[in-house]
Short mmCIF file of N, CA and C in Angstrom, two decimals:
data_model
loop_
_atom_site.label_atom_id
_atom_site.label_comp_id
_atom_site.label_asym_id
_atom_site.label_seq_id
_atom_site.Cartn_x
_atom_site.Cartn_y
_atom_site.Cartn_z
N MET A 17 0.79 -1.29 0.21
CA MET A 17 -0.16 0.18 0.03
C MET A 17 0.71 1.09 -0.47
N LEU A 18 0.65 2.41 -0.39
CA LEU A 18 1.03 3.84 -0.38
C LEU A 18 2.60 3.66 -1.33
N ASP A 19 2.51 3.16 -2.47
CA ASP A 19 3.55 2.83 -3.42
C ASP A 19 3.88 3.66 -3.72
N ASN A 20 3.23 4.78 -4.07
CA ASN A 20 3.42 6.30 -4.28
C ASN A 20 4.74 7.02 -3.56
N LEU A 21 4.61 6.43 -2.27
CA LEU A 21 5.78 7.27 -1.18
C LEU A 21 6.83 6.26 -1.20
N LYS A 22 6.96 5.21 -1.92
CA LYS A 22 8.22 4.57 -1.99
C LYS A 22 9.73 5.23 -2.25
N LYS A 23 9.44 6.38 -2.76
CA LYS A 23 10.59 7.44 -3.21
C LYS A 23 10.98 8.21 -2.43
N TYR A 24 10.56 8.15 -0.96
CA TYR A 24 10.44 9.36 -0.10
C TYR A 24 10.99 8.24 1.25
N HIS A 25 11.91 8.86 1.91
CA HIS A 25 12.37 8.68 3.13
C HIS A 25 11.47 9.41 4.08
N ILE A 26 10.44 8.67 4.92
CA ILE A 26 9.60 9.40 5.70
C ILE A 26 9.93 9.45 7.01
N LEU A 27 9.49 10.99 7.55
CA LEU A 27 10.06 11.39 8.81
C LEU A 27 9.00 11.75 9.77
N LEU A 28 8.65 10.90 10.60
CA LEU A 28 7.77 11.72 11.76
C LEU A 28 8.33 12.80 12.57
N ALA A 29 8.06 14.04 12.61
CA ALA A 29 8.57 15.03 13.50
C ALA A 29 7.75 15.35 14.67
N SER A 30 7.98 14.46 15.57
CA SER A 30 7.07 14.52 16.79
C SER A 30 7.75 13.61 18.04
N ASN A 31 7.32 14.42 19.42
CA ASN A 31 8.00 13.66 20.36
C ASN A 31 6.94 12.66 20.75
N SER A 32 5.47 12.39 20.47
CA SER A 32 4.64 11.91 21.19
C SER A 32 4.76 10.32 20.81
N PRO A 33 4.87 9.53 22.01
CA PRO A 33 4.72 7.80 21.72
C PRO A 33 3.01 7.54 21.01
N ARG A 34 1.97 8.31 21.41
CA ARG A 34 0.89 8.05 20.51
C ARG A 34 1.06 8.05 19.24
N ARG A 35 1.73 9.39 18.73
CA ARG A 35 1.79 9.31 17.12
C ARG A 35 2.45 8.29 16.63
N ARG A 36 3.87 8.07 17.13
CA ARG A 36 4.55 6.77 16.91
C ARG A 36 3.75 5.57 16.48
N GLU A 37 3.12 5.14 17.60
CA GLU A 37 2.37 3.76 17.62
C GLU A 37 1.25 4.14 16.54
N LEU A 38 0.81 5.14 16.52
CA LEU A 38 -0.57 5.17 15.57
C LEU A 38 0.04 5.27 13.98
N LEU A 39 0.90 5.89 13.75
CA LEU A 39 1.50 5.96 12.39
C LEU A 39 1.91 4.55 12.11
N SER A 40 2.84 3.79 12.73
CA SER A 40 2.96 2.45 12.83
C SER A 40 2.01 1.48 12.27
N GLN A 41 0.95 1.87 12.54
CA GLN A 41 -0.64 1.17 12.07
C GLN A 41 -0.81 1.16 10.80
N LEU A 42 -0.36 2.23 10.16
CA LEU A 42 -0.45 2.19 8.77
C LEU A 42 0.31 1.53 7.81
N ARG A 43 1.19 1.20 8.83
CA ARG A 43 2.36 0.07 7.97
C ARG A 43 3.33 0.62 6.92
N VAL A 44 3.79 2.11 6.88
CA VAL A 44 4.50 2.86 6.20
C VAL A 44 5.64 2.60 7.15
N PRO A 45 6.79 2.48 6.55
CA PRO A 45 8.22 2.85 7.49
C PRO A 45 8.47 4.20 7.43
N PHE A 46 9.34 4.52 8.66
CA PHE A 46 9.36 5.78 8.66
C PHE A 46 10.56 5.97 10.17
N ASN A 47 11.05 6.90 10.18
CA ASN A 47 11.72 7.23 11.29
C ASN A 47 11.33 8.42 12.34
N VAL A 48 11.89 8.53 13.25
CA VAL A 48 11.35 9.63 14.08
C VAL A 48 12.53 10.65 13.98
N ILE A 49 12.31 11.87 13.91
CA ILE A 49 12.94 13.06 14.31
C ILE A 49 12.42 14.17 15.15
N CYS A 50 13.01 14.90 15.97
CA CYS A 50 12.59 16.10 16.73
C CYS A 50 13.63 17.10 16.66
N LEU A 51 13.28 18.50 16.51
CA LEU A 51 13.93 19.33 17.22
C LEU A 51 13.18 20.08 18.63
N GLY A 52 13.83 20.57 19.01
CA GLY A 52 13.70 21.30 20.42
C GLY A 52 13.15 22.62 19.89
N GLY A 53 12.47 23.45 20.98
CA GLY A 53 12.32 24.89 21.02
C GLY A 53 11.74 25.30 19.69
N ILE A 54 10.70 24.41 19.16
CA ILE A 54 9.98 25.27 18.08
C ILE A 54 8.88 25.97 19.08
N ASP A 55 8.62 27.38 18.20
CA ASP A 55 7.45 27.93 18.86
C ASP A 55 6.45 27.83 18.07
N GLU A 56 5.17 27.14 19.42
CA GLU A 56 4.04 26.90 19.20
C GLU A 56 3.05 27.75 19.50
N SER A 57 3.33 29.45 19.73
CA SER A 57 2.30 30.12 19.73
C SER A 57 1.55 30.50 18.37
N TYR A 58 0.41 31.26 18.49
CA TYR A 58 -0.64 31.38 17.40
C TYR A 58 -1.19 32.76 17.50
N PRO A 59 -1.50 33.26 16.51
CA PRO A 59 -2.18 34.71 16.73
C PRO A 59 -3.52 34.58 17.62
N ASP A 60 -4.10 35.54 18.47
CA ASP A 60 -5.29 35.08 19.04
C ASP A 60 -6.60 35.52 18.29
N SER A 61 -6.14 36.14 17.14
CA SER A 61 -7.37 36.18 15.82
C SER A 61 -7.65 34.92 15.14
N LEU A 62 -6.63 33.99 15.50
CA LEU A 62 -6.99 32.77 14.41
C LEU A 62 -8.42 32.13 14.97
N PRO A 63 -9.01 31.50 13.91
CA PRO A 63 -10.23 30.79 14.70
C PRO A 63 -9.90 29.40 15.12
N ARG A 64 -10.29 29.30 16.24
CA ARG A 64 -9.79 27.98 17.23
C ARG A 64 -9.63 27.04 16.63
N GLU A 65 -10.72 26.13 15.60
CA GLU A 65 -10.27 25.17 14.92
C GLU A 65 -9.39 25.10 14.04
N GLU A 66 -8.54 26.45 13.93
CA GLU A 66 -7.48 26.27 12.64
C GLU A 66 -6.18 26.31 13.66
N VAL A 67 -6.36 26.44 15.00
CA VAL A 67 -4.80 26.52 15.78
C VAL A 67 -4.28 25.21 15.46
N ALA A 68 -4.70 24.49 15.54
CA ALA A 68 -3.48 23.07 15.58
C ALA A 68 -2.85 22.90 14.11
N GLN A 69 -3.56 23.24 12.93
CA GLN A 69 -3.16 23.29 11.71
C GLN A 69 -1.73 24.38 11.70
N TYR A 70 -2.09 25.48 12.14
CA TYR A 70 -1.06 26.50 11.99
C TYR A 70 0.02 25.97 12.60
N ILE A 71 0.12 25.45 14.14
CA ILE A 71 0.92 25.11 14.72
C ILE A 71 1.69 23.87 13.88
N ALA A 72 1.15 23.14 13.42
CA ALA A 72 1.74 21.94 12.57
C ALA A 72 2.51 22.40 11.25
N SER A 73 2.01 23.64 10.78
CA SER A 73 2.60 24.35 9.90
C SER A 73 3.77 24.58 10.23
N ARG A 74 3.84 25.48 11.54
CA ARG A 74 5.14 26.20 12.12
C ARG A 74 6.04 25.24 12.31
N LYS A 75 5.68 23.79 12.72
CA LYS A 75 6.48 22.82 13.16
C LYS A 75 6.97 22.59 11.63
N ALA A 76 6.75 22.08 10.40
CA ALA A 76 7.05 21.79 9.18
C ALA A 76 8.07 22.89 9.22
N ASP A 77 7.78 23.98 9.02
CA ASP A 77 8.71 25.15 8.61
C ASP A 77 10.23 25.07 9.25
N ALA A 78 10.33 24.50 10.68
CA ALA A 78 10.99 24.37 11.30
C ALA A 78 12.13 23.34 10.68
N TYR A 79 11.62 22.63 9.88
CA TYR A 79 12.48 21.41 9.35
C TYR A 79 12.82 21.76 7.81
N THR A 80 12.16 22.74 7.15
CA THR A 80 12.32 22.73 5.64
C THR A 80 13.72 22.99 5.25
N SER A 81 14.35 23.63 5.86
CA SER A 81 15.75 23.96 5.83
C SER A 81 16.73 22.61 5.56
N ARG A 82 16.64 21.75 6.44
CA ARG A 82 17.26 20.70 6.93
C ARG A 82 16.76 19.32 5.74
N MET A 83 16.16 19.59 5.16
CA MET A 83 15.12 18.78 4.24
C MET A 83 16.28 18.23 3.19
N ARG A 84 16.42 16.76 3.07
CA ARG A 84 16.92 16.38 1.70
C ARG A 84 15.74 16.28 0.43
N ASP A 85 16.20 16.15 -0.64
CA ASP A 85 15.31 15.98 -1.64
C ASP A 85 14.50 14.64 -1.64
N ASN A 86 14.67 13.23 -1.20
CA ASN A 86 13.98 12.16 -0.77
C ASN A 86 13.15 12.19 0.29
N GLU A 87 13.23 13.34 1.04
CA GLU A 87 12.43 13.36 2.57
C GLU A 87 11.02 13.67 2.06
N LEU A 88 10.20 13.15 3.17
CA LEU A 88 8.76 13.44 3.47
C LEU A 88 8.82 13.75 4.80
N ILE A 89 8.08 14.56 5.30
CA ILE A 89 7.89 14.92 6.86
C ILE A 89 6.77 15.34 7.24
N ILE A 90 6.11 14.48 8.23
CA ILE A 90 5.05 14.72 8.61
C ILE A 90 5.00 15.27 10.20
N THR A 91 4.45 16.42 10.29
CA THR A 91 4.07 17.26 11.32
C THR A 91 2.93 17.11 11.89
N ALA A 92 2.56 17.28 13.09
CA ALA A 92 0.81 17.43 13.72
C ALA A 92 1.03 18.12 15.37
N ASP A 93 -0.36 18.49 15.47
CA ASP A 93 -0.51 18.95 16.72
C ASP A 93 -2.17 19.08 16.99
N THR A 94 -2.30 18.74 18.17
CA THR A 94 -3.76 18.53 18.60
C THR A 94 -3.86 19.55 19.85
N VAL A 95 -5.33 19.88 19.78
CA VAL A 95 -5.65 20.88 20.95
C VAL A 95 -7.37 20.72 21.08
N VAL A 96 -7.52 21.01 22.09
CA VAL A 96 -8.77 20.75 22.65
C VAL A 96 -9.55 22.16 22.67
N VAL A 97 -10.66 22.24 21.76
CA VAL A 97 -11.53 23.62 22.23
C VAL A 97 -12.76 23.23 22.73
N LEU A 98 -12.68 24.24 23.60
CA LEU A 98 -13.95 24.28 24.68
C LEU A 98 -14.38 25.67 24.37
N GLY A 99 -15.68 25.60 23.78
CA GLY A 99 -16.11 26.55 23.50
C GLY A 99 -15.37 27.62 23.10
N ASP A 100 -14.73 29.00 23.34
CA ASP A 100 -13.95 29.83 22.44
C ASP A 100 -12.45 29.82 22.95
N LYS A 101 -12.20 28.47 23.81
CA LYS A 101 -10.91 28.44 24.98
C LYS A 101 -10.04 27.37 24.13
N VAL A 102 -8.99 27.40 23.55
CA VAL A 102 -8.08 26.48 23.58
C VAL A 102 -7.07 25.96 24.59
N LEU A 103 -7.27 24.44 24.86
CA LEU A 103 -6.50 23.87 26.01
C LEU A 103 -5.54 23.08 25.22
N GLY A 104 -4.43 23.36 25.47
CA GLY A 104 -3.24 22.92 25.01
C GLY A 104 -2.94 21.76 26.12
N LYS A 105 -1.72 21.64 26.63
CA LYS A 105 -1.06 20.40 27.31
C LYS A 105 -1.16 21.69 28.29
N PRO A 106 -1.49 20.99 29.97
CA PRO A 106 -1.47 21.52 30.97
C PRO A 106 -0.06 21.73 31.24
N LYS A 107 0.42 22.90 32.08
CA LYS A 107 1.85 22.59 32.73
C LYS A 107 2.10 22.33 34.00
N THR A 108 0.96 22.07 34.57
CA THR A 108 0.82 21.53 35.81
C THR A 108 -0.19 20.77 36.25
N ILE A 109 -0.05 20.02 37.48
CA ILE A 109 -1.26 19.27 37.73
C ILE A 109 -2.64 19.90 38.19
N GLU A 110 -2.13 20.92 38.87
CA GLU A 110 -3.66 21.99 39.09
C GLU A 110 -4.16 22.32 37.85
N GLU A 111 -3.13 22.74 36.95
CA GLU A 111 -4.19 22.96 35.72
C GLU A 111 -4.87 21.92 35.01
N ALA A 112 -3.91 20.75 34.95
CA ALA A 112 -4.92 19.58 34.41
C ALA A 112 -6.10 19.41 35.21
N MET A 113 -5.83 19.47 36.41
CA MET A 113 -7.37 19.31 37.06
C MET A 113 -8.48 20.35 36.79
N GLU A 114 -8.09 21.64 36.77
CA GLU A 114 -9.07 22.62 36.05
C GLU A 114 -9.45 22.33 34.63
N MET A 115 -8.52 21.81 33.82
CA MET A 115 -9.10 21.51 32.30
C MET A 115 -9.95 20.30 32.55
N LEU A 116 -9.66 19.32 32.76
CA LEU A 116 -10.74 18.08 33.16
C LEU A 116 -11.98 18.34 33.61
N MET A 117 -11.88 19.14 34.72
CA MET A 117 -13.13 19.66 35.65
C MET A 117 -14.19 20.74 34.88
N SER A 118 -13.24 21.42 33.77
CA SER A 118 -14.18 22.53 33.15
C SER A 118 -14.45 21.32 31.59
N LEU A 119 -13.97 20.16 31.41
CA LEU A 119 -14.71 19.35 30.42
C LEU A 119 -15.76 18.55 30.80
N SER A 120 -15.94 18.55 32.41
CA SER A 120 -16.93 17.54 32.55
C SER A 120 -18.18 18.17 32.65
N GLY A 121 -19.49 17.01 31.96
CA GLY A 121 -20.62 17.10 31.87
C GLY A 121 -20.60 17.89 30.42
N ARG A 122 -19.52 18.39 29.65
CA ARG A 122 -19.81 19.06 28.32
C ARG A 122 -19.45 18.37 27.31
N THR A 123 -19.68 18.90 25.97
CA THR A 123 -18.92 18.64 24.62
C THR A 123 -18.04 19.77 24.21
N HIS A 124 -16.85 18.91 23.71
CA HIS A 124 -15.75 19.75 23.39
C HIS A 124 -15.40 19.14 21.77
N LYS A 125 -14.28 20.13 21.47
CA LYS A 125 -13.71 19.55 19.81
C LYS A 125 -12.30 19.10 20.09
N VAL A 126 -11.80 18.28 19.78
CA VAL A 126 -10.28 17.68 19.49
C VAL A 126 -9.93 18.09 18.14
N CYS A 127 -9.32 18.94 17.86
CA CYS A 127 -8.64 19.37 16.66
C CYS A 127 -7.17 18.90 16.09
N SER A 128 -6.97 18.20 15.46
CA SER A 128 -5.70 17.70 15.13
C SER A 128 -5.21 18.52 13.56
N GLY A 129 -4.10 18.86 13.59
CA GLY A 129 -3.68 19.56 12.42
C GLY A 129 -2.81 18.63 11.86
N VAL A 130 -2.49 18.66 10.53
CA VAL A 130 -1.39 17.65 10.20
C VAL A 130 -0.83 18.46 8.80
N CYS A 131 0.64 18.03 8.98
CA CYS A 131 1.38 18.98 7.58
C CYS A 131 2.17 18.09 7.39
N ILE A 132 1.93 17.58 5.87
CA ILE A 132 2.97 16.58 5.13
C ILE A 132 3.90 17.50 4.10
N THR A 133 5.07 17.33 4.24
CA THR A 133 6.30 18.26 3.32
C THR A 133 6.96 17.66 2.73
N ALA A 134 7.05 17.74 1.45
CA ALA A 134 8.22 17.47 0.72
C ALA A 134 9.09 18.45 0.06
N LYS A 135 10.25 18.36 -0.34
CA LYS A 135 11.31 19.84 -0.68
C LYS A 135 10.21 20.51 -1.73
N ASN A 136 9.28 20.08 -2.54
CA ASN A 136 8.61 21.21 -3.23
C ASN A 136 7.23 20.51 -3.37
N ARG A 137 6.70 20.42 -2.29
CA ARG A 137 5.12 20.21 -2.11
C ARG A 137 4.91 19.95 -0.74
N ARG A 138 3.51 20.46 -0.04
CA ARG A 138 3.26 20.47 1.14
C ARG A 138 1.60 20.61 1.09
N THR A 139 0.91 19.76 1.85
CA THR A 139 -0.48 19.81 2.05
C THR A 139 -0.54 19.68 3.73
N SER A 140 -1.58 20.40 3.87
CA SER A 140 -1.98 20.21 5.45
C SER A 140 -3.67 20.32 5.64
N PHE A 141 -4.13 19.70 6.89
CA PHE A 141 -5.50 20.09 6.77
C PHE A 141 -5.49 19.35 8.31
N THR A 142 -6.99 19.75 8.56
CA THR A 142 -7.52 19.40 10.33
C THR A 142 -8.57 18.67 10.02
N THR A 143 -8.39 17.79 11.31
CA THR A 143 -10.03 16.85 11.61
C THR A 143 -10.14 17.32 12.84
N VAL A 144 -11.42 17.38 12.97
CA VAL A 144 -12.10 17.73 14.39
C VAL A 144 -13.07 16.68 14.56
N THR A 145 -12.93 16.19 15.84
CA THR A 145 -13.82 15.34 16.50
C THR A 145 -14.55 15.93 17.71
N GLU A 146 -15.76 16.00 17.80
CA GLU A 146 -16.72 16.35 18.63
C GLU A 146 -16.93 15.45 20.18
N VAL A 147 -16.36 15.63 21.37
CA VAL A 147 -16.12 14.52 22.43
C VAL A 147 -17.12 15.00 23.68
N THR A 148 -18.05 14.41 23.90
CA THR A 148 -18.79 14.61 25.41
C THR A 148 -18.46 13.90 26.61
N PHE A 149 -18.18 14.72 27.38
CA PHE A 149 -17.78 13.94 28.88
C PHE A 149 -19.47 14.09 29.39
N GLY A 150 -19.42 12.90 30.11
CA GLY A 150 -20.45 12.68 31.26
C GLY A 150 -19.71 13.81 32.37
N GLU A 151 -20.67 13.70 33.26
CA GLU A 151 -20.23 14.42 34.46
C GLU A 151 -19.15 13.48 35.28
N ILE A 152 -17.73 14.39 35.60
CA ILE A 152 -17.10 13.46 36.70
C ILE A 152 -16.73 14.13 38.02
N THR A 153 -16.21 13.53 39.03
CA THR A 153 -16.26 14.03 40.07
C THR A 153 -14.62 14.67 40.30
N PRO A 154 -14.63 15.55 41.08
CA PRO A 154 -13.13 15.94 41.68
C PRO A 154 -12.21 14.57 41.98
N ASP A 155 -12.84 13.97 42.37
CA ASP A 155 -12.38 12.72 43.32
C ASP A 155 -11.48 11.86 41.87
N GLU A 156 -12.76 11.73 40.77
CA GLU A 156 -12.28 10.97 39.63
C GLU A 156 -11.13 11.85 38.69
N ALA A 157 -11.18 13.00 38.69
CA ALA A 157 -10.25 13.82 37.92
C ALA A 157 -8.71 13.69 38.48
N ARG A 158 -8.83 13.66 40.11
CA ARG A 158 -7.58 13.25 41.07
C ARG A 158 -7.23 12.08 40.74
N TYR A 159 -7.90 10.87 40.71
CA TYR A 159 -7.45 10.05 40.45
C TYR A 159 -6.60 9.54 39.32
N TYR A 160 -7.48 10.27 38.28
CA TYR A 160 -6.71 10.21 36.97
C TYR A 160 -5.32 11.20 37.06
N VAL A 161 -5.24 12.24 37.20
CA VAL A 161 -4.00 13.07 37.28
C VAL A 161 -3.16 12.56 37.97
N ASP A 162 -3.26 11.56 39.46
CA ASP A 162 -2.29 11.17 39.80
C ASP A 162 -1.67 9.93 39.19
N ASN A 163 -2.26 9.28 38.97
CA ASN A 163 -2.07 7.77 38.00
C ASN A 163 -1.67 7.54 36.61
N PHE A 164 -1.94 8.84 35.78
CA PHE A 164 -1.30 8.46 34.55
C PHE A 164 -0.88 10.01 34.29
N MET A 165 -0.27 10.20 33.09
CA MET A 165 0.37 11.36 32.77
C MET A 165 -0.39 12.48 31.86
N PRO A 166 -1.20 13.34 32.38
CA PRO A 166 -1.89 14.48 31.87
C PRO A 166 -1.36 15.55 31.01
N LEU A 167 -0.06 15.49 31.51
CA LEU A 167 0.51 16.77 31.04
C LEU A 167 1.51 16.68 29.97
N ASP A 168 1.04 15.41 29.27
CA ASP A 168 1.71 15.37 27.70
C ASP A 168 0.32 15.25 26.82
N LYS A 169 -0.72 15.57 27.28
CA LYS A 169 -1.76 15.52 26.28
C LYS A 169 -2.65 16.79 26.23
N ALA A 170 -2.95 17.18 25.15
CA ALA A 170 -4.20 18.13 24.99
C ALA A 170 -5.21 17.92 25.60
N GLY A 171 -5.64 19.05 26.55
CA GLY A 171 -7.02 18.99 27.14
C GLY A 171 -6.76 17.93 28.45
N ALA A 172 -5.51 17.68 28.63
CA ALA A 172 -4.86 16.82 29.80
C ALA A 172 -5.74 15.54 29.70
N TYR A 173 -6.15 14.87 28.89
CA TYR A 173 -6.38 13.52 28.90
C TYR A 173 -6.14 12.83 27.61
N GLY A 174 -6.31 11.44 27.64
CA GLY A 174 -5.82 10.48 26.81
C GLY A 174 -7.14 9.84 26.64
N ILE A 175 -7.94 9.56 25.64
CA ILE A 175 -9.31 9.17 25.40
C ILE A 175 -8.59 7.63 25.47
N GLN A 176 -7.83 7.10 25.42
CA GLN A 176 -7.59 5.21 25.40
C GLN A 176 -7.19 5.21 26.90
N GLU A 177 -6.95 5.98 27.78
CA GLU A 177 -6.77 5.82 29.24
C GLU A 177 -8.03 5.77 30.19
N TRP A 178 -8.01 5.37 31.19
CA TRP A 178 -8.96 5.14 32.14
C TRP A 178 -9.96 6.39 32.00
N ILE A 179 -9.51 7.43 31.87
CA ILE A 179 -10.70 8.42 31.82
C ILE A 179 -11.35 8.69 30.88
N GLY A 180 -10.91 7.94 29.85
CA GLY A 180 -11.53 7.88 28.34
C GLY A 180 -12.73 6.58 28.71
N CYS A 181 -12.60 5.83 29.39
CA CYS A 181 -13.35 4.55 29.82
C CYS A 181 -14.59 5.20 30.66
N VAL A 182 -14.45 6.24 31.55
CA VAL A 182 -15.32 6.32 32.61
C VAL A 182 -15.98 7.83 32.45
N ALA A 183 -15.25 8.58 31.38
CA ALA A 183 -15.72 9.67 31.18
C ALA A 183 -16.34 10.26 29.93
N VAL A 184 -16.01 9.74 28.85
CA VAL A 184 -16.26 9.94 27.52
C VAL A 184 -17.76 9.44 27.17
N GLU A 185 -18.90 9.94 27.16
CA GLU A 185 -20.09 9.69 26.74
C GLU A 185 -20.13 9.40 25.50
N LYS A 186 -19.66 10.07 24.54
CA LYS A 186 -19.98 9.81 23.17
C LYS A 186 -18.80 10.70 22.29
N ILE A 187 -18.88 10.23 21.30
CA ILE A 187 -17.57 10.74 19.97
C ILE A 187 -18.29 10.96 18.89
N ASN A 188 -18.40 12.16 18.20
CA ASN A 188 -18.77 12.25 16.92
C ASN A 188 -17.46 12.71 15.96
N GLY A 189 -16.92 11.55 15.24
CA GLY A 189 -15.66 11.74 14.34
C GLY A 189 -14.75 10.80 15.10
N SER A 190 -13.67 10.77 14.12
CA SER A 190 -12.22 10.00 14.51
C SER A 190 -11.95 9.62 15.68
N TYR A 191 -11.91 8.50 16.33
CA TYR A 191 -11.20 8.32 17.78
C TYR A 191 -9.84 8.46 17.40
N TYR A 192 -9.23 8.17 16.05
CA TYR A 192 -8.09 7.98 16.26
C TYR A 192 -7.47 9.53 16.19
N ASN A 193 -8.01 10.48 16.00
CA ASN A 193 -8.17 11.87 16.02
C ASN A 193 -8.19 12.24 17.23
N VAL A 194 -8.97 11.69 18.07
CA VAL A 194 -8.63 12.33 19.42
C VAL A 194 -7.52 11.85 20.20
N MET A 195 -7.04 10.64 19.88
CA MET A 195 -5.49 10.12 20.26
C MET A 195 -4.42 11.19 19.95
N GLY A 196 -4.62 11.48 18.79
CA GLY A 196 -3.52 12.65 18.38
C GLY A 196 -2.88 12.42 16.67
N LEU A 197 -3.80 11.65 15.98
CA LEU A 197 -3.30 11.44 14.76
C LEU A 197 -4.39 10.66 13.73
N PRO A 198 -5.20 11.84 12.87
CA PRO A 198 -6.46 11.25 12.31
C PRO A 198 -5.86 10.16 11.30
N LEU A 199 -5.81 9.32 11.43
CA LEU A 199 -5.29 7.89 10.67
C LEU A 199 -6.15 7.84 9.37
N HIS A 200 -7.36 8.06 9.09
CA HIS A 200 -8.11 8.15 7.98
C HIS A 200 -7.93 8.99 7.33
N GLN A 201 -7.78 9.94 7.35
CA GLN A 201 -7.61 11.31 6.59
C GLN A 201 -6.10 11.38 6.15
N LEU A 202 -5.22 11.08 7.49
CA LEU A 202 -3.96 11.07 6.75
C LEU A 202 -3.54 9.95 5.52
N TYR A 203 -4.24 8.78 5.94
CA TYR A 203 -3.91 7.73 4.50
C TYR A 203 -4.49 8.54 3.46
N GLN A 204 -5.79 9.08 3.50
CA GLN A 204 -6.02 9.50 2.23
C GLN A 204 -5.31 10.52 1.60
N GLU A 205 -4.59 11.49 2.46
CA GLU A 205 -3.76 12.19 2.09
C GLU A 205 -2.55 11.72 1.33
N LEU A 206 -2.20 11.11 1.88
CA LEU A 206 -0.70 10.27 1.68
C LEU A 206 -1.15 9.58 0.36
N GLN A 207 -1.80 9.06 0.05
CA GLN A 207 -2.33 8.23 -1.22
C GLN A 207 -2.21 9.25 -2.10
N GLN A 208 -2.39 10.58 -2.35
CA GLN A 208 -2.68 11.75 -3.17
C GLN A 208 -1.53 12.17 -3.37
N PHE A 209 -0.80 11.95 -2.33
CA PHE A 209 0.55 12.93 -2.22
C PHE A 209 1.55 12.63 -3.31
#
C-alpha cells in the first residue's frame, strides 16, 4: 500500500509516543526526528479550529531548511477547543485538574492539524472530532492525574486511558484523531501525495 511514497524517506517529526504508535499502524516505514524549541504560539485572532493546523505548519517550517530531496516529513499538533478556549497541554497538575473539571458534563472539540511536507510540495489539513464528557467528580479527576500522565496531552486527557473509559459519553468523528493522529484522513492525503 502507498506505493507512491516508496521514493521518499518518511520522517515523523514528533516527540509523541502515541503518534509513533498510530503512524506505525498504517504500515509505512518511517523514522522519528525531533527538534526542540519550536515556537508553538499562534495569533489570538486565529479561528480556534485552525490553531492545530497553524502549529503543525510552523513545526514543518522548522524542518524545511534541513530537508533532503527524498524526504517527506509529517508534523502534527492537537488541541482541545472548549467554547472559545483552546486547551493545549497543561503545565501543572493543578492546571490539568482545572481542564478536566471544565470538560465535565460538556462537549468539546478535538482538533488535530497535520502537515505533510516534501522539498517541493506541502499539504495540510485539520480533522475535528466532537467529544462529550459525562459528569466527573473531583475525586475521579484527581485519581486520573495522580495515576496517569495528563501533562503531555492536550486537554489533560488521553481517550485511550482510564478517563476515556469512565468520562467519555460519546464521540462524533475519528477516535484516532482524539488520540492525536487522524489516521483515515492522513492515509487519504498520503495516497494523493
